[in-house]
């Protein structure tokens, strides 16, 4: 490090001797200028950065080593260009200035690769409108080069509970590229209190990427947002697409040795991937010691699951000496509450091998008239004629023992057309592969 700094300093000194001695008296430096030179930045770059410190846009303490190291890898012209762009960026909502500067550098490199000179940053949001929105709602805004995040968490006056879970996030697509929070928030807050809104940004164009994620404080609000805003005409001829977003953090893994337990699997996959929180395993109906040769891995968030999926698919990672097959697990789609309110069929699982359809029929017909009973492997569907009877049977029989095994009962979900289509598409792609 120091050797490099000395070389740079040496060069700077030689240049000075050959050129006219510079009149430095007119340039005032902060105490950090020397540190920047010692870190190996070229003189002009150090001066430009020091000027930025003096404007108060960013303080020396805001920049970490990573930013300085990255800046040092640019040639002088590139570094000055990056700093100019950083200076012209609107930093009013940027919480982490160091990371933002790194983002500007990364974008500059990408643009260089694409061969177009750094383009003028396109017209951003109307700051006055953003400011008015934040003053009205009391929410925060955190801007990075890749996204603009409104809220998360919202002010305590709006919602002070824990972060909302599955089913509270919507995906918003087909957003006009020059549209920002000042137009999205007033529309979506009609559905209910917003936890956060993340508008994805394209650093190359300075515009949004056409989509956003909005987490609401409740599932009801998220469902309301889909009803209110899907296909909503936000500008003449521009209609939004809104659906419940399934942040997929579950992987399906095949070719698992059948003698492995949940603990074995947690330990083994925990060694090769980060953020694994649970393993969902099904055992064979006739032999509780054996699993069915596949499992689901549940990760703490989508990012961890995506990284795990990439690692396991790379073919470099072996588990118990084998390469495993990995796919995204099919999202558990929450059926429409209105549809579920009419269901008269019970899904009964964890049945002992000795349980027959006759035994089930006898146990369940006490609650009301049955249409039919169908048993498969270790689960069954019990069809009632009347919804009330089905609910009563579920409430009373759930957790009861039949033939020595505790049964579990839920309302059966109606067949999901989309899921069937996905499965058919997968079968087709597998058979061709």
Coordinates of N, CA, C and O in Angstrom, one line a residue, residues 196-357:
X196 N -43.4 -0.7 3.3 CA -42.4 0.0 2.5 C -42.7 -0.2 1.0 O -43.5 -1.0 0.6
X197 N -42.1 0.7 0.2 CA -42.3 0.7 -1.2 C -40.8 0.7 -1.8 O -40.1 1.6 -1.5
X198 N -40.5 -0.3 -2.6 CA -39.1 -0.3 -3.2 C -39.2 -0.2 -4.7 O -39.7 -1.1 -5.4
X199 N -38.8 1.0 -5.2 CA -38.9 1.2 -6.7 C -37.5 0.9 -7.2 O -36.5 1.4 -6.8
X200 N -37.4 -0.1 -8.1 CA -36.2 -0.5 -8.7 C -35.6 0.5 -9.7 O -36.4 0.9 -10.6
X201 N -34.4 0.8 -9.6 CA -33.8 1.8 -10.4 C -32.7 1.3 -11.4 O -32.0 0.3 -11.0
X202 N -32.7 1.8 -12.6 CA -31.6 1.4 -13.5 C -30.5 2.5 -13.5 O -30.7 3.6 -14.0
X203 N -29.4 2.2 -12.9 CA -28.3 3.2 -12.7 C -27.8 3.7 -14.1 O -27.4 4.9 -14.2
X204 N -27.9 2.9 -15.1 CA -27.4 3.3 -16.4 C -28.2 4.5 -17.0 O -27.7 5.4 -17.6
X205 N -29.6 4.4 -16.9 CA -30.4 5.4 -17.5 C -30.8 6.5 -16.5 O -31.3 7.5 -16.8
X206 N -30.7 6.1 -15.2 CA -31.1 7.1 -14.2 C -32.7 7.0 -14.0 O -33.2 7.8 -13.3
X207 N -33.3 6.1 -14.7 CA -34.8 6.0 -14.6 C -35.2 4.7 -13.8 O -34.3 3.9 -13.6
X208 N -36.5 4.6 -13.5 CA -36.8 3.3 -12.9 C -36.9 2.2 -13.9 O -36.9 2.4 -15.1
X209 N -36.8 1.0 -13.3 CA -36.8 -0.2 -14.2 C -38.2 -0.7 -14.6 O -38.3 -1.8 -15.2
X210 N -39.2 0.0 -14.2 CA -40.6 -0.3 -14.7 C -41.3 -1.2 -13.7 O -42.4 -1.7 -13.9
X211 N -40.6 -1.5 -12.5 CA -41.4 -2.3 -11.5 C -41.0 -1.9 -10.1 O -39.9 -1.3 -9.9
X212 N -41.8 -2.3 -9.2 CA -41.6 -2.0 -7.7 C -42.2 -3.1 -6.9 O -43.1 -3.8 -7.4
X213 N -41.8 -3.1 -5.6 CA -42.4 -4.0 -4.7 C -43.0 -3.2 -3.5 O -42.3 -2.3 -3.1
X214 N -44.2 -3.5 -3.2 CA -44.8 -2.7 -2.1 C -45.3 -3.7 -1.0 O -46.0 -4.6 -1.3
X215 N -44.8 -3.5 0.2 CA -45.2 -4.4 1.3 C -46.2 -3.6 2.1 O -45.9 -2.4 2.5
X216 N -47.3 -4.2 2.4 CA -48.4 -3.6 3.2 C -48.3 -4.1 4.7 O -47.6 -5.1 4.9
X217 N -48.9 -3.4 5.6 CA -48.9 -3.8 7.0 C -49.8 -5.0 7.3 O -49.7 -5.6 8.3
X218 N -50.7 -5.3 6.3 CA -51.6 -6.5 6.5 C -51.8 -7.2 5.2 O -51.7 -6.6 4.1
X219 N -52.2 -8.5 5.2 CA -52.6 -9.2 4.0 C -53.8 -8.6 3.3 O -53.9 -8.6 2.1
X220 N -54.8 -8.1 4.2 CA -56.0 -7.6 3.6 C -55.7 -6.4 2.7 O -56.2 -6.2 1.6
X221 N -54.7 -5.5 3.2 CA -54.4 -4.3 2.4 C -53.7 -4.7 1.1 O -54.0 -4.2 0.0
X222 N -52.9 -5.8 1.1 CA -52.2 -6.2 -0.1 C -53.3 -6.7 -1.1 O -53.2 -6.4 -2.3
X223 N -54.2 -7.5 -0.6 CA -55.3 -8.0 -1.5 C -56.1 -6.9 -2.1 O -56.5 -6.9 -3.2
X224 N -56.4 -5.9 -1.2 CA -57.1 -4.7 -1.6 C -56.4 -4.0 -2.7 O -57.0 -3.5 -3.7
X225 N -55.0 -3.9 -2.6 CA -54.2 -3.2 -3.6 C -54.3 -3.8 -4.9 O -54.3 -3.2 -6.0
X226 N -54.4 -5.2 -4.9 CA -54.5 -5.9 -6.2 C -55.8 -5.5 -6.9 O -55.9 -5.2 -8.0
X227 N -56.9 -5.5 -6.0 CA -58.2 -5.2 -6.6 C -58.3 -3.8 -7.1 O -58.8 -3.5 -8.2
X228 N -57.7 -2.8 -6.3 CA -57.8 -1.4 -6.7 C -56.9 -1.0 -7.8 O -57.3 -0.2 -8.7
X229 N -55.7 -1.6 -7.8 CA -54.7 -1.0 -8.7 C -54.3 -1.8 -9.9 O -53.6 -1.4 -10.8
X230 N -54.7 -3.1 -9.9 CA -54.3 -3.9 -11.1 C -55.0 -3.4 -12.3 O -56.3 -3.2 -12.2
X231 N -54.3 -3.1 -13.3 CA -54.9 -2.5 -14.6 C -55.3 -1.1 -14.4 O -56.0 -0.6 -15.2
X232 N -54.9 -0.4 -13.3 CA -55.2 1.0 -13.1 C -54.5 1.9 -14.1 O -53.3 1.7 -14.4
X233 N -55.2 2.8 -14.7 CA -54.5 3.7 -15.7 C -53.9 4.8 -15.0 O -54.5 5.8 -14.6
X234 N -52.5 4.7 -14.8 CA -51.8 5.7 -14.0 C -51.5 7.0 -14.8 O -51.4 8.0 -14.3
X235 N -51.4 6.8 -16.1 CA -51.2 7.9 -17.0 C -51.9 7.5 -18.3 O -52.1 6.3 -18.5
X236 N -52.3 8.5 -19.1 CA -53.1 8.1 -20.3 C -52.5 7.0 -21.1 O -51.3 7.0 -21.5
X237 N -53.2 5.9 -21.2 CA -52.8 4.7 -22.0 C -51.8 3.8 -21.3 O -51.3 2.8 -21.8
X238 N -51.4 4.2 -20.0 CA -50.4 3.4 -19.3 C -51.1 2.7 -18.1 O -51.5 3.3 -17.1
X239 N -51.3 1.3 -18.2 CA -51.9 0.6 -17.1 C -51.0 -0.2 -16.3 O -50.1 -0.9 -16.8
X240 N -51.1 -0.1 -15.0 CA -50.2 -0.9 -14.1 C -50.6 -2.3 -14.0 O -51.8 -2.7 -14.2
X241 N -49.7 -3.2 -13.7 CA -50.0 -4.6 -13.5 C -49.7 -4.9 -12.0 O -48.5 -4.6 -11.6
X242 N -50.6 -5.4 -11.2 CA -50.3 -5.6 -9.8 C -50.8 -7.0 -9.4 O -51.9 -7.4 -9.7
X243 N -49.9 -7.7 -8.7 CA -50.3 -9.0 -8.2 C -49.6 -9.3 -6.9 O -48.6 -8.6 -6.5
X244 N -50.1 -10.2 -6.1 CA -49.4 -10.6 -4.8 C -48.1 -11.2 -5.2 O -48.0 -12.0 -6.1
X245 N -47.0 -10.7 -4.5 CA -45.7 -11.1 -4.9 C -45.3 -12.3 -4.0 O -45.6 -12.3 -2.8
X246 N -44.7 -13.3 -4.6 CA -44.3 -14.5 -3.8 C -42.8 -14.4 -3.7 O -42.1 -14.7 -4.6
X247 N -42.3 -13.9 -2.6 CA -40.9 -13.8 -2.4 C -40.4 -15.2 -2.1 O -40.6 -15.8 -1.0
X248 N -39.9 -15.9 -3.1 CA -39.7 -17.3 -3.0 C -38.4 -17.6 -2.2 O -37.3 -17.2 -2.7
X249 N -38.6 -18.1 -1.0 CA -37.3 -18.5 -0.3 C -37.3 -20.0 0.0 O -36.7 -20.4 0.9
X250 N -37.9 -20.8 -0.9 CA -38.0 -22.2 -0.7 C -37.5 -22.9 -1.9 O -37.9 -22.6 -3.0
X251 N -36.5 -23.9 -1.7 CA -36.0 -24.7 -2.9 C -36.5 -26.1 -2.7 O -36.7 -26.6 -1.7
X252 N -36.7 -26.7 -3.9 CA -37.1 -28.1 -4.0 C -35.7 -28.8 -4.3 O -35.0 -28.5 -5.2
X253 N -35.4 -29.8 -3.5 CA -34.1 -30.6 -3.8 C -34.4 -32.0 -3.9 O -35.1 -32.7 -3.1
X254 N -34.0 -32.6 -5.1 CA -34.3 -34.0 -5.3 C -33.0 -34.8 -5.1 O -32.0 -34.3 -4.7
X255 N -33.1 -36.1 -5.4 CA -31.9 -37.1 -5.2 C -31.3 -37.0 -3.8 O -30.1 -36.9 -3.7
X256 N -32.1 -37.0 -2.8 CA -31.6 -37.1 -1.4 C -31.6 -38.5 -1.0 O -32.6 -39.2 -1.2
X257 N -30.5 -39.0 -0.3 CA -30.5 -40.4 0.1 C -31.7 -40.6 1.1 O -32.0 -39.8 1.9
X258 N -32.4 -41.7 0.9 CA -33.7 -41.9 1.6 C -33.6 -42.2 3.1 O -34.5 -42.1 3.8
X259 N -32.3 -42.5 3.5 CA -32.2 -42.8 5.0 C -31.8 -41.6 5.8 O -31.6 -41.7 7.0
X260 N -31.7 -40.4 5.1 CA -31.3 -39.2 5.9 C -32.5 -38.6 6.6 O -33.6 -38.5 6.1
X261 N -32.2 -38.1 7.8 CA -33.2 -37.4 8.7 C -33.2 -35.9 8.4 O -32.3 -35.4 7.8
X262 N -34.2 -35.3 9.0 CA -34.3 -33.8 8.9 C -33.0 -33.2 9.4 O -32.4 -32.2 8.9
X263 N -32.5 -33.7 10.6 CA -31.3 -33.2 11.2 C -30.1 -33.3 10.3 O -29.3 -32.4 10.1
X264 N -29.9 -34.5 9.7 CA -28.8 -34.8 8.8 C -28.8 -33.7 7.6 O -27.8 -33.2 7.3
X265 N -30.0 -33.5 7.1 CA -30.1 -32.6 5.9 C -29.8 -31.2 6.3 O -29.1 -30.5 5.6
X266 N -30.4 -30.7 7.5 CA -30.1 -29.4 8.0 C -28.6 -29.2 8.1 O -28.1 -28.1 7.7
X267 N -27.9 -30.1 8.7 CA -26.5 -30.0 9.0 C -25.7 -30.0 7.6 O -24.9 -29.1 7.4
X268 N -26.1 -30.9 6.7 CA -25.3 -31.0 5.5 C -25.4 -29.8 4.6 O -24.5 -29.3 4.1
X269 N -26.7 -29.3 4.4 CA -26.9 -28.2 3.5 C -26.5 -26.9 4.2 O -26.2 -25.9 3.5
X270 N -26.5 -26.9 5.5 CA -26.1 -25.7 6.3 C -24.6 -25.5 6.1 O -24.1 -24.4 6.2
X271 N -23.9 -26.6 5.8 CA -22.4 -26.4 5.6 C -22.1 -25.7 4.2 O -21.2 -25.0 4.1
X272 N -22.9 -26.0 3.2 CA -22.6 -25.5 1.9 C -23.4 -24.3 1.5 O -23.2 -23.7 0.4
X273 N -24.4 -23.9 2.2 CA -25.2 -22.7 1.9 C -25.4 -21.8 3.1 O -25.3 -22.3 4.2
X274 N -25.7 -20.6 2.9 CA -25.9 -19.6 4.0 C -27.4 -19.4 4.2 O -28.2 -19.3 3.3
X275 N -27.8 -19.2 5.5 CA -29.2 -18.7 5.7 C -30.2 -19.7 5.7 O -31.4 -19.4 5.6
X276 N -29.9 -21.0 5.9 CA -30.9 -22.1 5.9 C -31.6 -22.1 7.2 O -30.9 -22.2 8.3
X277 N -32.9 -22.0 7.2 CA -33.6 -22.0 8.5 C -34.4 -23.3 8.8 O -34.7 -23.6 9.9
X278 N -34.9 -24.0 7.7 CA -35.7 -25.1 8.0 C -35.6 -26.1 6.8 O -35.3 -25.8 5.7
X279 N -35.9 -27.4 7.1 CA -36.0 -28.4 6.1 C -37.4 -29.1 6.2 O -37.8 -29.4 7.3
X280 N -38.1 -29.2 5.1 CA -39.4 -29.8 5.1 C -39.2 -31.1 4.4 O -38.8 -31.2 3.3
X281 N -39.6 -32.2 5.2 CA -39.3 -33.5 4.7 C -40.6 -34.4 4.8 O -41.3 -34.2 5.7
X282 N -40.8 -35.2 3.8 CA -42.0 -36.1 3.9 C -41.4 -37.5 4.0 O -40.5 -37.9 3.2
X283 N -42.0 -38.3 4.9 CA -41.5 -39.7 4.9 C -42.5 -40.6 4.2 O -43.6 -40.3 3.8
X284 N -41.9 -41.8 3.9 CA -42.7 -42.8 3.1 C -43.9 -43.3 3.9 O -43.7 -43.6 5.1
X285 N -45.0 -43.5 3.3 CA -46.2 -43.9 4.1 C -46.0 -45.1 4.9 O -46.5 -45.3 6.0
X286 N -45.3 -46.1 4.3 CA -45.2 -47.4 5.0 C -44.0 -47.5 5.9 O -43.8 -48.5 6.5
X287 N -43.1 -46.5 5.8 CA -41.8 -46.6 6.5 C -41.4 -45.3 7.0 O -40.8 -44.5 6.3
X288 N -41.7 -45.0 8.3 CA -41.5 -43.6 8.8 C -40.0 -43.3 8.9 O -39.6 -42.1 9.1
X289 N -39.1 -44.3 8.8 CA -37.7 -44.0 8.9 C -37.1 -43.5 7.6 O -36.0 -42.9 7.6
X290 N -37.8 -43.7 6.5 CA -37.3 -43.3 5.2 C -38.0 -42.1 4.7 O -39.2 -41.9 4.8
X291 N -37.2 -41.2 4.1 CA -37.8 -40.0 3.4 C -38.2 -40.4 2.0 O -37.8 -41.4 1.5
X292 N -38.8 -39.5 1.3 CA -39.3 -39.8 -0.1 C -38.3 -39.5 -1.1 O -38.6 -39.4 -2.3
X293 N -37.0 -39.1 -0.7 CA -36.0 -38.9 -1.7 C -35.9 -37.4 -2.2 O -35.2 -37.1 -3.1
X294 N -36.7 -36.6 -1.6 CA -36.7 -35.2 -1.9 C -37.0 -34.4 -0.6 O -37.5 -34.9 0.3
X295 N -36.7 -33.1 -0.6 CA -37.0 -32.3 0.5 C -37.2 -30.8 0.0 O -36.8 -30.5 -1.1
X296 N -37.7 -30.0 0.9 CA -37.7 -28.5 0.6 C -36.8 -27.8 1.6 O -36.8 -28.2 2.8
X297 N -36.0 -26.9 1.1 CA -35.1 -26.1 2.0 C -35.7 -24.8 2.1 O -36.0 -24.1 1.1
X298 N -35.8 -24.3 3.3 CA -36.5 -23.0 3.6 C -35.3 -22.0 4.0 O -34.6 -22.3 5.0
X299 N -35.1 -20.9 3.3 CA -34.1 -20.0 3.6 C -34.7 -18.7 4.3 O -35.9 -18.5 4.2
X300 N -33.8 -17.9 5.0 CA -34.3 -16.8 5.7 C -34.9 -15.7 4.8 O -35.8 -15.0 5.2
X301 N -34.4 -15.6 3.6 CA -34.9 -14.6 2.6 C -34.7 -15.1 1.2 O -34.0 -16.1 1.0
X302 N -35.2 -14.3 0.3 CA -35.1 -14.7 -1.1 C -33.7 -14.7 -1.6 O -33.2 -15.6 -2.4
X303 N -32.9 -13.7 -1.1 CA -31.5 -13.6 -1.6 C -30.7 -14.8 -1.2 O -30.0 -15.4 -2.0
X304 N -30.8 -15.3 0.0 CA -30.1 -16.5 0.5 C -30.5 -17.7 -0.4 O -29.7 -18.5 -0.7
X305 N -31.8 -17.8 -0.6 CA -32.3 -18.9 -1.4 C -31.7 -18.9 -2.8 O -31.3 -19.9 -3.4
X306 N -31.7 -17.7 -3.4 CA -31.2 -17.6 -4.8 C -29.7 -17.9 -4.8 O -29.2 -18.6 -5.7
X307 N -28.9 -17.5 -3.8 CA -27.5 -17.8 -3.8 C -27.3 -19.3 -3.6 O -26.4 -19.9 -4.2
X308 N -28.1 -19.9 -2.7 CA -28.0 -21.3 -2.5 C -28.3 -22.1 -3.7 O -27.6 -23.1 -4.1
X309 N -29.4 -21.7 -4.4 CA -29.8 -22.4 -5.7 C -28.6 -22.3 -6.7 O -28.3 -23.3 -7.3
X310 N -28.0 -21.1 -6.8 CA -26.9 -21.0 -7.8 C -25.7 -22.0 -7.4 O -25.2 -22.6 -8.2
X311 N -25.4 -22.0 -6.1 CA -24.3 -22.8 -5.6 C -24.6 -24.3 -5.9 O -23.7 -25.0 -6.4
X312 N -25.8 -24.7 -5.6 CA -26.2 -26.1 -5.7 C -26.3 -26.5 -7.2 O -26.0 -27.7 -7.5
X313 N -26.6 -25.6 -8.0 CA -26.8 -25.9 -9.4 C -25.4 -25.9 -10.2 O -25.3 -26.4 -11.3
X314 N -24.4 -25.2 -9.5 CA -23.1 -25.1 -10.2 C -22.5 -26.4 -10.6 O -21.6 -26.5 -11.4
X315 N -22.9 -27.5 -9.8 CA -22.3 -28.8 -10.1 C -21.0 -28.9 -9.3 O -20.4 -30.0 -9.3
X316 N -20.5 -27.9 -8.7 CA -19.3 -27.9 -7.9 C -19.5 -28.5 -6.5 O -18.6 -29.0 -5.9
X317 N -20.7 -28.3 -6.0 CA -21.0 -28.6 -4.6 C -21.7 -30.0 -4.6 O -22.7 -30.3 -5.3
X318 N -21.0 -30.9 -3.8 CA -21.6 -32.2 -3.7 C -22.2 -32.4 -2.3 O -21.6 -31.9 -1.3
X319 N -23.3 -33.1 -2.2 CA -23.9 -33.4 -0.9 C -24.0 -34.9 -0.8 O -24.5 -35.6 -1.6
X320 N -23.3 -35.4 0.3 CA -23.2 -36.9 0.4 C -22.6 -37.5 -0.9 O -23.1 -38.5 -1.3
X321 N -21.6 -36.8 -1.5 CA -21.0 -37.4 -2.6 C -21.8 -37.3 -3.9 O -21.3 -37.7 -5.0
X322 N -23.0 -36.7 -3.9 CA -23.8 -36.6 -5.1 C -24.0 -35.1 -5.5 O -24.1 -34.3 -4.6
X323 N -24.2 -34.9 -6.8 CA -24.8 -33.6 -7.2 C -26.3 -33.7 -7.1 O -26.9 -34.7 -7.5
X324 N -26.9 -32.8 -6.4 CA -28.4 -32.9 -6.2 C -29.1 -32.0 -7.3 O -28.5 -31.1 -7.9
X325 N -30.4 -32.4 -7.5 CA -31.2 -31.6 -8.4 C -31.9 -30.5 -7.6 O -32.4 -30.8 -6.6
X326 N -31.9 -29.3 -8.2 CA -32.5 -28.2 -7.4 C -33.5 -27.4 -8.3 O -33.1 -27.1 -9.5
X327 N -34.6 -27.0 -7.8 CA -35.5 -26.1 -8.5 C -36.1 -25.2 -7.5 O -36.1 -25.5 -6.3
X328 N -36.7 -24.1 -8.0 CA -37.5 -23.3 -7.1 C -38.7 -24.1 -6.7 O -39.3 -24.8 -7.5
X329 N -39.1 -24.0 -5.4 CA -40.3 -24.7 -5.0 C -41.5 -24.0 -5.6 O -41.4 -22.7 -5.7
X330 N -42.6 -24.7 -5.9 CA -43.8 -24.0 -6.4 C -44.3 -23.1 -5.3 O -44.4 -23.6 -4.1
X331 N -44.5 -21.8 -5.5 CA -45.0 -21.0 -4.4 C -46.4 -21.5 -3.9 O -47.2 -22.0 -4.7
X332 N -46.6 -21.4 -2.6 CA -47.9 -21.8 -2.1 C -48.8 -20.7 -2.4 O -48.7 -19.6 -1.7
X333 N -49.7 -20.8 -3.4 CA -50.5 -19.7 -3.7 C -51.7 -19.7 -2.8 O -52.4 -20.7 -2.6
X334 N -51.9 -18.6 -2.1 CA -53.1 -18.5 -1.2 C -54.3 -18.4 -2.1 O -54.4 -17.4 -2.9
X335 N -55.2 -19.3 -2.1 CA -56.4 -19.2 -2.9 C -57.2 -18.0 -2.5 O -57.1 -17.5 -1.3
X336 N -58.1 -17.6 -3.4 CA -59.0 -16.5 -3.1 C -59.8 -16.8 -1.9 O -60.5 -17.8 -1.8
X337 N -59.8 -15.9 -0.9 CA -60.6 -16.1 0.3 C -62.1 -16.4 0.0 O -62.7 -17.2 0.7
X338 N -62.6 -15.8 -1.0 CA -64.0 -16.0 -1.4 C -64.3 -17.4 -1.8 O -65.3 -18.1 -1.5
X339 N -63.3 -18.0 -2.6 CA -63.4 -19.4 -3.0 C -63.3 -20.3 -1.8 O -64.1 -21.2 -1.6
X340 N -62.3 -20.0 -0.9 CA -62.1 -20.9 0.2 C -63.3 -20.9 1.1 O -63.5 -21.9 1.8
X341 N -64.1 -19.8 1.1 CA -65.2 -19.8 2.0 C -66.3 -20.7 1.6 O -67.3 -20.9 2.3
X342 N -66.2 -21.3 0.4 CA -67.2 -22.2 -0.1 C -66.8 -23.7 0.0 O -67.6 -24.6 -0.3
X343 N -65.5 -24.0 0.4 CA -65.0 -25.3 0.3 C -65.7 -26.3 1.2 O -66.0 -25.9 2.4
X344 N -66.1 -27.5 0.7 CA -66.8 -28.5 1.6 C -66.0 -29.8 1.6 O -66.5 -30.8 2.0
X345 N -64.7 -29.7 1.2 CA -63.8 -30.9 1.2 C -62.7 -30.8 2.2 O -62.1 -29.7 2.3
X346 N -62.5 -31.8 3.0 CA -61.4 -31.8 3.9 C -60.2 -32.6 3.4 O -60.4 -33.6 2.7
X347 N -59.0 -32.1 3.7 CA -57.8 -32.8 3.3 C -57.2 -33.4 4.6 O -56.9 -32.6 5.6
X348 N -57.2 -34.7 4.7 CA -56.8 -35.3 6.0 C -55.4 -36.0 5.7 O -55.3 -36.8 4.8
X349 N -54.4 -35.7 6.6 CA -53.1 -36.3 6.3 C -52.5 -37.0 7.5 O -53.1 -36.9 8.6
X350 N -51.4 -37.7 7.3 CA -50.7 -38.4 8.4 C -51.6 -39.6 8.8 O -51.7 -39.9 10.0
X351 N -52.1 -40.3 7.8 CA -52.9 -41.5 8.1 C -52.1 -42.7 8.2 O -51.1 -42.9 7.4
X352 N -52.4 -43.6 9.2 CA -51.7 -44.9 9.3 C -52.0 -45.8 8.1 O -53.1 -45.6 7.5
X353 N -51.1 -46.7 7.8 CA -51.4 -47.6 6.7 C -52.7 -48.4 6.8 O -53.3 -48.7 5.8
X354 N -53.0 -48.7 8.1 CA -54.2 -49.5 8.3 C -55.5 -48.8 8.2 O -56.6 -49.4 8.2
X355 N -55.5 -47.5 8.0 CA -56.7 -46.7 7.9 C -57.3 -47.0 6.5 O -56.7 -46.7 5.5
X356 N -58.6 -47.4 6.5 CA -59.2 -47.6 5.2 C -60.3 -46.5 4.9 O -60.6 -45.7 5.8
X357 N -60.8 -46.5 3.7 CA -61.8 -45.5 3.4 C -63.1 -45.7 4.3 O -63.7 -44.8 4.7

